[in-house]
C-alpha cells in the first residue's frame, strides 16, 4: 500500500488528532494560542501520531486513550521546531513565516516552553507513571541532542559515531517513543512495546539520514528551499563526514566549509555540494540508511501479523526509498 | 525563630537537596552541565525546597522521597530564571554573569529546556501521577504568566486584577505547589495538602508584591542593583498601578514612563521613582501584601500544631515584614 492510501485509511482517526491538537493549544492565552495555532496550521506529515496510532493497534486500541499520547508527541515535535527556528534564525518553515519571524525570539521561546508544558500536561491525564517517565527522559535527551548540534557546528573533525549519537537524540528517540508509548498506552506487553521502540528507533535513524541526504542531493523543488541549508548553517551531516574521508576531496571541501563559515550564514554551498556529489559520501550514507531500515524490519519480526504491522513495514520501505 | 535559625536547623536536609541538585544537572553533557551548574553555584535562598520540606512534615517525612519533589521545584524555578534572563537581556544575576551573558541566548534557551526536562524526569520517579499532573499544569501556567508579562510591558492601563493574575502565575503558583506537593509526596491527606497550597499561594502573592515594592523603595545596597529595574524594563508593578490612580501624580508619571520606554532600556527611572514614592502607591501595595500574609496564616489554622507549622508561620511573618 502506498503512503497516501495509508493516510486516507487513517483519515478519521488523524482528523480527531488534528482537532485535539487545535483544542490543546487554543484555550489558554490569546497570543500563545495564536502563535501555537499558527504553527499547527502550517501542517506537517503528523508522522509521530501515525506511529502512535499504528503501534496502539498492537494492544487494545481505544482512540480516546491513544490520542492522549499521539497529541503530546506531535506537540513535543512542534515545540522543538519553534526552538530550532530561534537557533537557526529561520524566517520560514513549510512556506509559512516562523513564530520567531512573525513575532520575535521571546515569543518563540515561551511558545516552545508552553507547548512542551501542554504536551506533558495532556500525557499526564493517563495515570501511568511509566509514560510520564519515558516522555520526560526523552525531553532531556532531545535537549542534549540540540546542544550537541550547536557544539558540533562546523566541526569537520567529528566522527560518524558523533553524528549518529546526535541524530539519535535529535530525531530517532522521539519516533522510537512514539511507537513504544502507543503500545504502552494500549496496554500491550512490554516485549511488544520494546520491539516497537526498536522499530521506531531504526526508522528514525534512517529518516534523519535520508533527510540529511536530501538537503545535499535533492533539487530546490523537492526540498522547498535551496540545497545545502544544513551546510550553510554549519550542520555537518553524514554525507559530508564521509566525503571528507575521500583524499581527493578532503582539502577542497575543507576550504569550502571554512569559506562558508567565514560568511556567517550568507555563504554559498554550491561548490561544496558539487564536491560532495563527486564523492562516495552519498552512496555510503545511503547504504547506512538502508541498514537501519533492515534493522527496523527485523524488529517487527516477532510481532503478530496484523494490518498495522504491514503498514509499519510500508512506512519503513517508504523512508528507505531514495527519491533524489 | 528567625529565618537564619530555621535554615541552620534545616541545614542537614538542605545540604542533601543541594547535593542532589548538583548531581541532577552534572551527568549528561559537558556544556549543559557547565551552564546549569554555573547557575546553581550562584546560589539562592532555596525557598521552594524549604517549603517542600516543611510541608512534608505534615505527612510521613522521608527525605529520600521528599527530595524528589524539592529538587524538581528548585530546578523549575532555575529554568525560569535562565529563560527570563534571555527575555530581559540580563547580564548578571546575583552578582554572577547570566548563562546568556557567559554563553549566548541559544545555550540559555536549551539550558532552560534541559533543566525543565530534568525536573520532570526526577519528579516522575515518584510513581504518583497526581504529582506529574500538578507539575506539568503549573509549567503551562507559568509560561502563560511570562507571556502576559511581555504583553503587559509598558501597559499603563492595566488593572490591579491583571497584575495579580500575572504574579499568581509567575510566582505564587510555584510556591503554592511546593507546599502542596511536599504534603502529597509525604502521603498527607488531601485536606492538608489543599490547606498548604492555599498557604503557599498567599505567601507567594505577598512575596512578589514585596519584591516589586523593594525594587521601587529599596536602596541599591538592599536590591543589589539600582532601584527601578522593573520599570526600566517595562514591568508595571502594583505600586506603579496604584500611583497612577493618584490625580496629582498620574500625568507626570505617565510622561516619565513614556520617556523610559522611548529610551529602550537605557532610560533613567529616578524621577519616576520619586513620583511613586510621593504617592500612596507603596502604602496601598504594602497593605495588600499584608492581607495576603493574613490569609496565608488563616490557611494554616486547621493544621496540627507541629514545629513545621510554626516555621511556616515564621516564614510568612518574615515575608510580611517591611524592610525598606
Coordinates of C-alpha atoms in Angstrom, one line a residue:
Chain A
X1 CA 0.0 0.0 0.0
X2 CA 1.2 3.5 -0.8
X3 CA 1.7 6.0 2.0
X4 CA -1.1 8.2 0.7
X5 CA -3.5 5.3 0.8
X6 CA -2.5 4.7 4.4
X7 CA -3.2 8.3 5.3
X8 CA -6.5 8.0 3.6
X9 CA -7.4 4.9 5.5
X10 CA -6.4 6.6 8.8
X11 CA -8.1 9.8 8.0
X12 CA -10.9 9.5 10.5
X13 CA -8.5 9.0 13.5
X14 CA -6.0 11.5 12.2
X15 CA -8.7 14.1 11.9
X16 CA -9.6 13.6 15.6
X17 CA -5.9 14.0 16.5
X18 CA -5.9 17.2 14.5
X19 CA -8.9 18.6 16.3
X20 CA -7.4 17.6 19.6
X21 CA -4.1 19.3 18.7
X22 CA -6.0 22.5 17.9
X23 CA -8.0 22.3 21.0
X24 CA -4.9 21.7 23.1
X25 CA -3.3 25.0 22.3
X26 CA -6.4 27.2 21.9
X27 CA -7.9 27.6 25.3
X28 CA -5.4 29.5 27.4
X29 CA -4.0 32.7 26.3
X30 CA -4.6 34.8 23.1
X31 CA -1.1 35.3 22.0
X32 CA 0.1 31.8 22.9
X33 CA -2.8 30.3 21.1
X34 CA -2.2 32.4 18.1
X35 CA 1.5 31.6 17.9
X36 CA 0.9 27.9 18.5
X37 CA -2.1 27.6 16.2
X38 CA -0.1 29.4 13.5
X39 CA 2.5 26.6 13.8
X40 CA -0.2 23.9 13.7
X41 CA -1.8 25.3 10.6
X42 CA 1.5 25.2 8.8
X43 CA 0.8 21.4 8.7
X44 CA 3.2 18.6 8.6
X45 CA 3.1 14.9 8.0
X46 CA 2.0 14.1 11.5
X47 CA 4.2 11.1 11.2
X48 CA 4.6 10.7 15.0
X49 CA 0.8 10.5 15.6
X50 CA 0.7 7.9 12.7
X51 CA 3.3 5.8 14.6
X52 CA 1.5 6.2 17.9
X53 CA -1.8 5.1 16.3
X54 CA -0.4 2.1 14.4
X55 CA 1.5 0.9 17.5
X56 CA -1.6 1.2 19.5
X57 CA -3.2 -1.4 17.3
X58 CA -0.9 -4.0 18.9
X59 CA -2.8 -3.6 22.2
X60 CA -6.4 -2.7 23.0
X61 CA -6.9 0.2 20.6
X62 CA -9.1 3.0 22.1
X63 CA -8.7 6.3 20.3
X64 CA -9.7 8.3 23.3
X65 CA -6.8 6.8 25.2
X66 CA -4.2 6.6 22.4
X67 CA -4.8 10.3 21.4
X68 CA -3.6 11.4 24.8
X69 CA -0.2 10.1 23.6
X70 CA -0.4 11.0 19.9
X71 CA -1.1 14.7 20.7
X72 CA 1.7 15.2 23.2
X73 CA 4.2 13.6 20.8
X74 CA 3.3 15.9 17.9
X75 CA 3.3 18.8 20.3
X76 CA 6.8 18.0 21.6
X77 CA 8.0 17.8 18.0
X78 CA 6.3 21.2 17.3
X79 CA 7.9 22.8 20.3
X80 CA 11.3 21.6 19.2
X81 CA 10.7 23.2 15.8
X82 CA 9.9 26.6 17.4
X83 CA 13.0 26.5 19.5
X84 CA 15.1 25.3 16.5
X85 CA 13.8 28.3 14.4
X86 CA 15.2 30.6 17.1
X87 CA 18.6 28.9 17.0
X88 CA 18.6 28.7 13.2
X89 CA 17.3 32.3 12.8
X90 CA 14.9 30.8 10.4
X91 CA 12.4 33.1 8.7
X92 CA 10.1 30.5 7.1
X93 CA 9.1 26.9 7.7
X94 CA 6.9 24.9 5.3
X95 CA 6.4 28.1 3.3
X96 CA 5.0 30.0 6.3
X97 CA 6.8 32.6 8.4
X98 CA 8.2 31.1 11.6
X99 CA 6.9 32.1 15.1
X100 CA 10.2 33.9 15.7
X101 CA 9.8 35.8 12.3
X102 CA 6.1 36.6 12.7
X103 CA 6.5 37.6 16.4
X104 CA 10.0 37.6 17.9
X105 CA 12.5 35.3 19.7
X106 CA 11.0 35.9 23.1
X107 CA 7.5 34.9 22.0
X108 CA 9.1 31.9 20.2
X109 CA 10.9 30.8 23.3
X110 CA 7.8 30.9 25.5
X111 CA 5.6 29.4 22.8
X112 CA 8.0 26.4 22.8
X113 CA 8.0 26.2 26.6
X114 CA 4.2 26.5 26.6
X115 CA 3.8 23.7 24.0
X116 CA 6.2 21.5 26.0
X117 CA 4.2 22.1 29.1
X118 CA 0.9 21.4 27.4
X119 CA 2.3 18.2 25.9
X120 CA 3.2 16.8 29.3
X121 CA 0.0 18.1 30.9
X122 CA -2.0 16.1 28.3
X123 CA 0.1 13.0 28.7
X124 CA -0.3 13.0 32.5
X125 CA -4.0 12.6 32.1
X126 CA -3.1 8.9 31.5
X127 CA -2.4 7.7 35.0
X128 CA 0.6 5.5 34.0
X129 CA 3.8 6.9 35.5
X130 CA 5.9 4.9 33.1
X131 CA 4.5 7.0 30.3
X132 CA 5.5 10.2 32.1
X133 CA 9.0 8.9 32.8
X134 CA 9.6 7.9 29.2
X135 CA 8.4 11.3 28.0
X136 CA 10.3 13.5 30.4
X137 CA 13.5 11.5 29.8
X138 CA 13.1 11.9 26.1
X139 CA 12.8 15.6 26.5
X140 CA 16.1 15.7 28.4
X141 CA 17.8 13.7 25.7
X142 CA 16.4 15.9 22.9
X143 CA 17.8 19.0 24.6
X144 CA 21.2 17.3 24.8
X145 CA 21.0 16.5 21.1
X146 CA 20.2 20.1 20.3
X147 CA 23.1 21.3 22.4
X148 CA 25.4 18.7 20.6
X149 CA 24.3 20.1 17.3
X150 CA 25.2 23.6 18.3
X151 CA 28.6 22.4 19.7
X152 CA 29.3 20.5 16.6
X153 CA 28.5 23.3 14.1
X154 CA 31.3 23.5 11.6
X155 CA 33.2 20.7 13.4
X156 CA 34.8 18.9 10.4
X157 CA 36.7 16.5 12.7
X158 CA 33.6 14.9 14.1
X159 CA 33.2 11.1 13.9
X160 CA 30.4 9.1 12.4
X161 CA 29.6 7.9 15.9
X162 CA 29.3 11.5 16.9
X163 CA 26.8 12.2 14.1
X164 CA 24.8 9.1 14.9
X165 CA 24.6 9.9 18.6
X166 CA 23.3 13.3 17.7
X167 CA 20.6 12.3 15.3
X168 CA 19.6 9.5 17.7
X169 CA 18.8 12.2 20.3
X170 CA 17.5 14.8 17.8
X171 CA 15.2 12.6 15.8
X172 CA 15.2 8.9 16.3
X173 CA 14.3 8.9 20.0
X174 CA 11.0 10.8 19.6
X175 CA 9.9 8.4 16.8
X176 CA 11.1 5.4 18.9
X177 CA 9.0 6.5 21.9
X178 CA 6.0 7.3 19.7
X179 CA 5.9 3.6 18.8
X180 CA 6.7 2.5 22.4
X181 CA 4.2 4.7 24.1
X182 CA 1.4 4.0 21.6
X183 CA 1.8 0.3 22.5
X184 CA 2.1 1.0 26.3
X185 CA -1.0 3.3 26.3
X186 CA -2.9 0.4 24.6
X187 CA -1.8 -2.0 27.3
X188 CA 0.4 -4.1 25.0
X189 CA 3.0 -6.3 26.7
X190 CA 6.4 -4.9 27.4
X191 CA 8.0 -7.2 24.9
X192 CA 5.8 -5.7 22.2
X193 CA 6.4 -2.1 23.2
X194 CA 10.2 -2.8 23.3
X195 CA 10.1 -4.3 19.8
X196 CA 8.2 -1.2 18.5
X197 CA 10.7 1.0 20.2
X198 CA 13.5 -0.7 18.3
X199 CA 11.4 -0.4 15.1
X200 CA 10.9 3.4 15.6
X201 CA 14.5 4.0 16.6
X202 CA 15.8 2.4 13.4
X203 CA 13.3 4.0 11.2
X204 CA 14.0 7.4 12.8
X205 CA 17.8 7.0 12.2
X206 CA 17.1 6.2 8.5
X207 CA 14.6 9.0 8.3
X208 CA 17.2 11.6 9.5
X209 CA 20.0 10.2 7.3
X210 CA 17.6 10.4 4.3
X211 CA 16.6 14.0 5.3
X212 CA 20.3 15.0 5.5
X213 CA 21.0 13.3 2.1
X214 CA 18.0 15.2 0.6
X215 CA 19.4 18.5 1.7
X216 CA 22.6 17.8 -0.4
X217 CA 21.3 15.7 -3.3
X218 CA 17.7 17.0 -3.7
X219 CA 16.5 19.7 -6.1
X220 CA 15.2 23.0 -4.8
X221 CA 11.7 21.9 -5.8
X222 CA 12.0 18.7 -3.8
X223 CA 13.4 20.4 -0.7
X224 CA 11.3 23.5 -0.8
X225 CA 14.5 25.7 -0.3
X226 CA 17.9 25.8 -2.0
X227 CA 20.0 22.7 -1.3
X228 CA 22.8 22.9 1.3
X229 CA 20.9 24.8 4.1
X230 CA 22.4 22.4 6.7
X231 CA 25.8 23.2 5.5
X232 CA 25.3 26.9 5.4
X233 CA 24.2 26.7 8.9
X234 CA 27.2 24.6 10.0
X235 CA 25.4 21.4 10.4
X236 CA 28.0 18.8 9.2
X237 CA 25.9 15.7 8.2
X238 CA 26.8 12.1 7.4
X239 CA 27.4 12.5 3.6
X240 CA 29.8 15.4 4.5
X241 CA 31.7 13.4 7.1
X242 CA 32.0 10.6 4.6
X243 CA 33.1 12.8 1.7
X244 CA 35.8 14.3 4.0
X245 CA 37.3 10.8 4.2
X246 CA 38.0 10.9 0.4
X247 CA 41.6 12.0 -0.1
X248 CA 40.9 13.8 -3.4
X249 CA 38.0 15.8 -2.0
X250 CA 39.0 16.5 1.6
X251 CA 41.2 19.6 1.2
X252 CA 39.0 21.5 -1.3
X253 CA 35.9 20.6 0.7
X254 CA 37.5 21.8 4.0
X255 CA 38.3 25.0 2.1
X256 CA 34.7 25.5 1.0
X257 CA 33.4 24.8 4.5
X258 CA 35.8 27.3 6.0
X259 CA 34.7 29.8 3.5
X260 CA 31.0 29.2 4.2
X261 CA 31.7 29.6 7.9
X262 CA 33.5 32.9 7.4
X263 CA 30.5 34.3 5.6
X264 CA 28.2 33.6 8.6
X265 CA 25.1 32.1 7.0
X266 CA 25.4 34.1 3.8
X267 CA 27.8 31.6 2.3
X268 CA 27.2 29.8 -1.0
X269 CA 27.3 26.0 -0.6
X270 CA 27.1 25.2 -4.3
X271 CA 30.7 24.3 -4.8
X272 CA 30.8 22.2 -1.6
X273 CA 27.7 20.4 -2.8
X274 CA 29.4 19.7 -6.1
X275 CA 32.4 18.3 -4.3
X276 CA 30.2 16.0 -2.1
X277 CA 28.2 14.8 -5.1
X278 CA 31.5 13.9 -6.7
X279 CA 32.4 11.7 -3.7
X280 CA 31.2 8.4 -2.4
X281 CA 29.6 10.2 0.6
X282 CA 26.1 9.9 -0.7
X283 CA 26.2 6.2 -1.6
X284 CA 27.8 5.3 1.7
X285 CA 25.2 7.3 3.7
X286 CA 22.5 5.7 1.6
X287 CA 23.8 2.3 2.5
X288 CA 23.8 3.2 6.2
X289 CA 20.2 4.3 5.9
X290 CA 19.3 1.0 4.3
X291 CA 20.9 -0.9 7.1
X292 CA 18.8 1.0 9.6
X293 CA 15.7 0.2 7.5
X294 CA 16.7 -3.5 7.5
X295 CA 17.1 -3.4 11.3
X296 CA 13.7 -1.8 11.7
X297 CA 12.1 -4.6 9.7
X298 CA 13.9 -7.2 11.8
X299 CA 12.5 -5.6 15.0
X300 CA 8.9 -6.3 13.8
X301 CA 9.5 -9.9 13.1
X302 CA 8.2 -11.4 16.3
X303 CA 5.1 -9.3 16.3
X304 CA 1.6 -10.6 15.2
X305 CA 0.8 -10.2 11.5
X306 CA -1.9 -7.6 11.9
X307 CA -2.6 -4.9 9.3
X308 CA -0.8 -2.3 11.4
X309 CA 2.4 -4.3 11.1
X310 CA 2.1 -4.3 7.3
X311 CA 1.5 -0.5 7.5
X312 CA 4.6 0.0 9.6
X313 CA 6.6 -2.1 7.0
X314 CA 5.2 0.1 4.2
X315 CA 6.3 3.2 6.1
X316 CA 9.8 1.8 6.6
X317 CA 10.1 1.0 2.9
X318 CA 8.9 4.5 2.1
X319 CA 11.5 6.0 4.3
X320 CA 14.1 3.7 2.8
X321 CA 13.3 4.7 -0.8
X322 CA 15.8 7.0 -2.4
X323 CA 13.9 9.8 -4.2
X324 CA 16.6 12.2 -5.2
Chain B
X1 CA 12.5 31.8 65.4
X2 CA 14.5 33.9 63.0
X3 CA 14.8 32.7 59.4
X4 CA 18.5 32.2 59.7
X5 CA 17.9 29.9 62.7
X6 CA 15.4 27.9 60.7
X7 CA 17.9 27.5 57.8
X8 CA 20.5 26.4 60.4
X9 CA 18.1 23.8 61.8
X10 CA 17.3 22.5 58.4
X11 CA 20.9 22.6 57.2
X12 CA 21.4 18.8 57.1
X13 CA 18.4 18.2 54.8
X14 CA 19.0 21.3 52.7
X15 CA 22.6 20.1 52.2
X16 CA 21.3 16.9 50.8
X17 CA 19.0 18.8 48.5
X18 CA 21.9 20.9 47.3
X19 CA 24.0 17.8 46.6
X20 CA 21.0 16.3 44.7
X21 CA 20.6 19.5 42.7
X22 CA 24.2 19.4 41.7
X23 CA 24.1 15.7 40.8
X24 CA 20.9 16.2 38.8
X25 CA 22.5 18.5 36.3
X26 CA 26.0 17.2 36.2
X27 CA 25.9 13.8 34.5
X28 CA 24.7 14.4 31.0
X29 CA 26.6 16.7 28.7
X30 CA 29.6 18.9 29.4
X31 CA 28.3 22.2 28.2
X32 CA 24.8 21.8 29.7
X33 CA 26.3 20.6 33.0
X34 CA 28.6 23.6 33.0
X35 CA 25.9 26.2 32.2
X36 CA 23.4 24.6 34.7
X37 CA 26.0 24.2 37.4
X38 CA 27.1 27.8 36.9
X39 CA 23.5 28.8 37.7
X40 CA 23.4 26.5 40.7
X41 CA 26.6 27.9 42.2
X42 CA 25.2 31.4 42.0
X43 CA 23.1 30.2 45.0
X44 CA 19.7 31.5 46.1
X45 CA 17.5 31.1 49.1
X46 CA 16.2 27.7 48.0
X47 CA 12.9 28.9 49.4
X48 CA 10.9 26.4 47.3
X49 CA 12.8 23.4 48.8
X50 CA 12.3 24.8 52.2
X51 CA 8.5 24.9 51.6
X52 CA 8.6 21.4 50.2
X53 CA 10.5 20.0 53.2
X54 CA 8.3 21.8 55.8
X55 CA 5.1 20.7 54.1
X56 CA 6.4 17.2 54.0
X57 CA 6.5 17.2 57.8
X58 CA 2.6 17.1 57.7
X59 CA 2.8 13.6 56.4
X60 CA 5.3 10.8 56.7
X61 CA 8.5 12.6 56.3
X62 CA 11.1 10.6 54.3
X63 CA 13.9 12.8 52.9
X64 CA 14.6 10.3 50.1
X65 CA 11.1 10.7 48.8
X66 CA 10.5 14.4 49.6
X67 CA 13.7 15.4 47.8
X68 CA 12.4 14.0 44.6
X69 CA 9.9 16.9 44.8
X70 CA 12.2 19.6 46.4
X71 CA 14.8 19.2 43.7
X72 CA 12.4 19.5 40.7
X73 CA 10.7 22.6 42.1
X74 CA 14.0 24.4 42.6
X75 CA 15.1 23.3 39.1
X76 CA 11.8 24.6 37.5
X77 CA 12.5 27.9 39.3
X78 CA 16.1 27.9 38.0
X79 CA 14.9 27.1 34.4
X80 CA 12.5 30.0 34.5
X81 CA 15.4 32.3 35.6
X82 CA 17.5 31.2 32.6
X83 CA 14.7 31.9 30.2
X84 CA 13.8 35.2 32.0
X85 CA 17.4 36.4 31.5
X86 CA 17.1 35.8 27.8
X87 CA 14.0 37.9 27.7
X88 CA 15.3 40.6 30.0
X89 CA 18.6 40.6 28.2
X90 CA 20.1 40.5 31.7
X91 CA 23.9 40.4 32.0
X92 CA 24.2 39.5 35.7
X93 CA 22.1 37.7 38.3
X94 CA 23.1 37.5 42.0
X95 CA 26.4 39.2 41.0
X96 CA 27.3 36.4 38.6
X97 CA 27.2 36.7 34.8
X98 CA 23.9 35.0 33.5
X99 CA 24.0 32.0 31.3
X100 CA 23.0 34.1 28.3
X101 CA 25.9 36.5 29.1
X102 CA 28.5 33.9 29.7
X103 CA 27.5 31.8 26.7
X104 CA 24.7 33.0 24.5
X105 CA 20.9 33.1 24.0
X106 CA 20.9 29.7 22.3
X107 CA 22.7 28.0 25.1
X108 CA 20.5 29.7 27.6
X109 CA 17.4 28.6 25.8
X110 CA 18.4 24.9 25.7
X111 CA 19.8 25.1 29.2
X112 CA 16.4 26.2 30.4
X113 CA 14.7 23.4 28.3
X114 CA 17.1 20.9 29.7
X115 CA 16.6 21.9 33.3
X116 CA 12.8 21.7 32.8
X117 CA 13.1 18.2 31.4
X118 CA 15.4 17.1 34.2
X119 CA 13.0 18.5 36.7
X120 CA 10.1 16.5 35.3
X121 CA 12.3 13.4 34.8
X122 CA 13.2 13.5 38.5
X123 CA 9.7 14.1 39.7
X124 CA 8.4 11.2 37.6
X125 CA 10.5 8.8 39.7
X126 CA 7.7 9.1 42.3
X127 CA 5.0 6.9 40.8
X128 CA 2.1 9.2 41.7
X129 CA 0.5 10.6 38.6
X130 CA -1.2 13.4 40.6
X131 CA 2.3 14.9 41.2
X132 CA 3.1 14.8 37.5
X133 CA -0.2 16.4 36.6
X134 CA 0.2 19.2 39.1
X135 CA 3.7 19.9 38.0
X136 CA 3.0 20.0 34.2
X137 CA 0.0 22.1 34.6
X138 CA 2.0 24.6 36.7
X139 CA 4.6 24.7 33.9
X140 CA 1.9 25.7 31.4
X141 CA 0.5 28.4 33.8
X142 CA 4.0 29.8 34.4
X143 CA 4.6 30.2 30.6
X144 CA 1.3 32.0 30.3
X145 CA 2.4 34.3 33.1
X146 CA 5.6 35.0 31.4
X147 CA 3.8 35.8 28.1
X148 CA 1.4 38.1 30.0
X149 CA 4.3 39.9 31.4
X150 CA 5.7 40.5 27.9
X151 CA 2.3 41.5 26.6
X152 CA 1.8 44.0 29.5
X153 CA 5.2 45.6 29.3
X154 CA 4.7 49.4 29.5
X155 CA 0.9 48.9 29.6
X156 CA -0.1 51.7 32.0
X157 CA -3.8 51.0 31.6
X158 CA -3.6 47.5 33.2
X159 CA -5.8 46.8 36.1
X160 CA -4.8 45.5 39.6
X161 CA -6.6 42.3 38.7
X162 CA -4.4 42.0 35.7
X163 CA -1.3 42.4 37.8
X164 CA -2.5 39.9 40.4
X165 CA -3.3 37.3 37.8
X166 CA 0.1 37.7 36.3
X167 CA 2.1 37.3 39.6
X168 CA -0.2 34.4 40.6
X169 CA 1.1 32.6 37.5
X170 CA 4.6 34.0 37.6
X171 CA 5.4 33.4 41.3
X172 CA 2.6 32.3 43.6
X173 CA 1.7 29.2 41.8
X174 CA 5.2 27.5 42.1
X175 CA 5.3 28.3 45.8
X176 CA 1.8 27.0 46.2
X177 CA 2.6 23.7 44.6
X178 CA 5.8 23.4 46.5
X179 CA 3.7 23.3 49.7
X180 CA 1.0 21.1 48.1
X181 CA 3.4 18.5 46.6
X182 CA 5.6 18.3 49.7
X183 CA 2.5 17.2 51.5
X184 CA 1.3 14.9 48.8
X185 CA 4.6 13.2 48.4
X186 CA 4.6 12.6 52.2
X187 CA 1.2 11.0 51.8
X188 CA -0.7 13.7 53.8
X189 CA -4.4 13.9 53.4
X190 CA -5.9 15.9 50.5
X191 CA -7.4 18.4 53.0
X192 CA -3.9 19.1 54.4
X193 CA -2.2 19.5 51.0
X194 CA -5.0 21.8 49.9
X195 CA -4.6 24.0 53.0
X196 CA -0.8 24.1 52.4
X197 CA -1.5 25.0 48.7
X198 CA -3.6 28.0 50.0
X199 CA -0.8 28.9 52.4
X200 CA 1.8 28.8 49.7
X201 CA -0.3 30.7 47.2
X202 CA -0.9 33.6 49.6
X203 CA 2.7 33.8 50.8
X204 CA 3.8 33.7 47.2
X205 CA 1.5 36.6 46.3
X206 CA 2.8 38.6 49.2
X207 CA 6.4 37.7 48.4
X208 CA 6.1 39.0 44.8
X209 CA 4.3 42.2 45.9
X210 CA 7.1 42.8 48.5
X211 CA 9.7 42.1 45.8
X212 CA 8.1 44.6 43.5
X213 CA 7.9 47.1 46.3
X214 CA 11.6 46.6 47.1
X215 CA 12.6 47.4 43.5
X216 CA 11.0 50.8 43.9
X217 CA 11.6 51.6 47.6
X218 CA 14.8 49.7 48.4
X219 CA 18.3 51.1 48.4
X220 CA 20.8 49.9 45.8
X221 CA 22.6 48.0 48.5
X222 CA 19.5 46.2 49.6
X223 CA 18.5 45.3 46.0
X224 CA 21.9 44.5 44.6
X225 CA 21.3 46.8 41.6
X226 CA 19.9 50.3 41.1
X227 CA 16.2 50.7 42.0
X228 CA 13.7 50.8 39.2
X229 CA 14.9 47.9 37.1
X230 CA 11.4 46.6 36.7
X231 CA 10.3 49.9 35.4
X232 CA 13.2 50.4 33.0
X233 CA 12.3 47.0 31.6
X234 CA 8.6 48.0 31.2
X235 CA 7.3 45.8 34.0
X236 CA 4.5 47.9 35.5
X237 CA 4.1 46.6 39.1
X238 CA 1.4 47.1 41.8
X239 CA 2.8 50.3 43.4
X240 CA 3.0 51.9 39.9
X241 CA -0.6 51.0 39.0
X242 CA -1.7 52.4 42.4
X243 CA 0.4 55.6 42.0
X244 CA -1.2 56.1 38.5
X245 CA -4.6 56.4 40.3
X246 CA -3.4 59.5 42.1
X247 CA -4.6 62.5 40.1
X248 CA -1.7 64.7 41.1
X249 CA 0.9 62.1 40.0
X250 CA -0.8 60.4 37.0
X251 CA 0.2 62.8 34.2
X252 CA 3.9 63.4 35.2
X253 CA 4.3 59.6 35.9
X254 CA 2.9 58.7 32.5
X255 CA 5.3 61.1 31.0
X256 CA 8.3 59.6 32.8
X257 CA 7.2 56.0 31.8
X258 CA 6.8 57.1 28.1
X259 CA 10.2 58.6 28.3
X260 CA 11.8 55.5 29.8
X261 CA 10.1 53.4 27.1
X262 CA 11.4 55.6 24.3
X263 CA 15.0 55.1 25.5
X264 CA 14.6 51.3 25.2
X265 CA 16.2 50.0 28.4
X266 CA 18.7 52.8 28.8
X267 CA 16.2 55.1 30.5
X268 CA 16.6 56.7 33.9
X269 CA 13.8 55.7 36.3
X270 CA 14.9 58.1 39.2
X271 CA 12.3 60.8 38.6
X272 CA 9.5 58.1 38.2
X273 CA 10.6 56.5 41.4
X274 CA 10.5 59.9 43.2
X275 CA 6.9 60.4 41.9
X276 CA 5.8 57.0 43.1
X277 CA 7.4 57.4 46.5
X278 CA 5.5 60.7 46.8
X279 CA 2.2 58.8 46.2
X280 CA 0.2 56.4 48.3
X281 CA 1.1 53.5 45.9
X282 CA 3.7 52.0 48.3
X283 CA 1.4 52.0 51.4
X284 CA -1.5 50.6 49.5
X285 CA 0.6 47.8 48.0
X286 CA 2.0 47.1 51.4
X287 CA -1.5 46.8 52.8
X288 CA -2.3 44.3 50.1
X289 CA 0.8 42.2 50.8
X290 CA -0.3 42.2 54.5
X291 CA -3.7 40.9 53.6
X292 CA -2.2 38.0 51.7
X293 CA 0.0 37.2 54.7
X294 CA -3.1 37.2 56.9
X295 CA -4.8 34.8 54.5
X296 CA -1.8 32.6 54.4
X297 CA -1.9 32.3 58.2
X298 CA -5.6 31.6 58.1
X299 CA -5.0 28.7 55.7
X300 CA -2.8 27.0 58.4
X301 CA -5.4 27.3 61.1
X302 CA -6.9 23.8 60.8
X303 CA -3.5 22.0 60.6
X304 CA -1.9 20.2 63.5
X305 CA 0.4 22.4 65.7
X306 CA 3.7 20.7 64.8
X307 CA 7.0 22.6 64.6
X308 CA 6.8 22.8 60.8
X309 CA 3.6 24.8 61.2
X310 CA 5.4 27.3 63.5
X311 CA 8.2 27.5 60.9
X312 CA 5.8 28.3 58.1
X313 CA 4.2 31.0 60.3
X314 CA 7.7 32.4 60.9
X315 CA 8.4 32.5 57.2
X316 CA 5.0 34.2 56.4
X317 CA 5.8 36.9 59.0
X318 CA 9.3 37.3 57.5
X319 CA 7.8 37.8 54.0
X320 CA 5.3 40.2 55.5
X321 CA 7.9 42.3 57.2
X322 CA 8.6 45.7 55.5
X323 CA 12.4 46.1 55.4
X324 CA 12.8 49.1 53.1

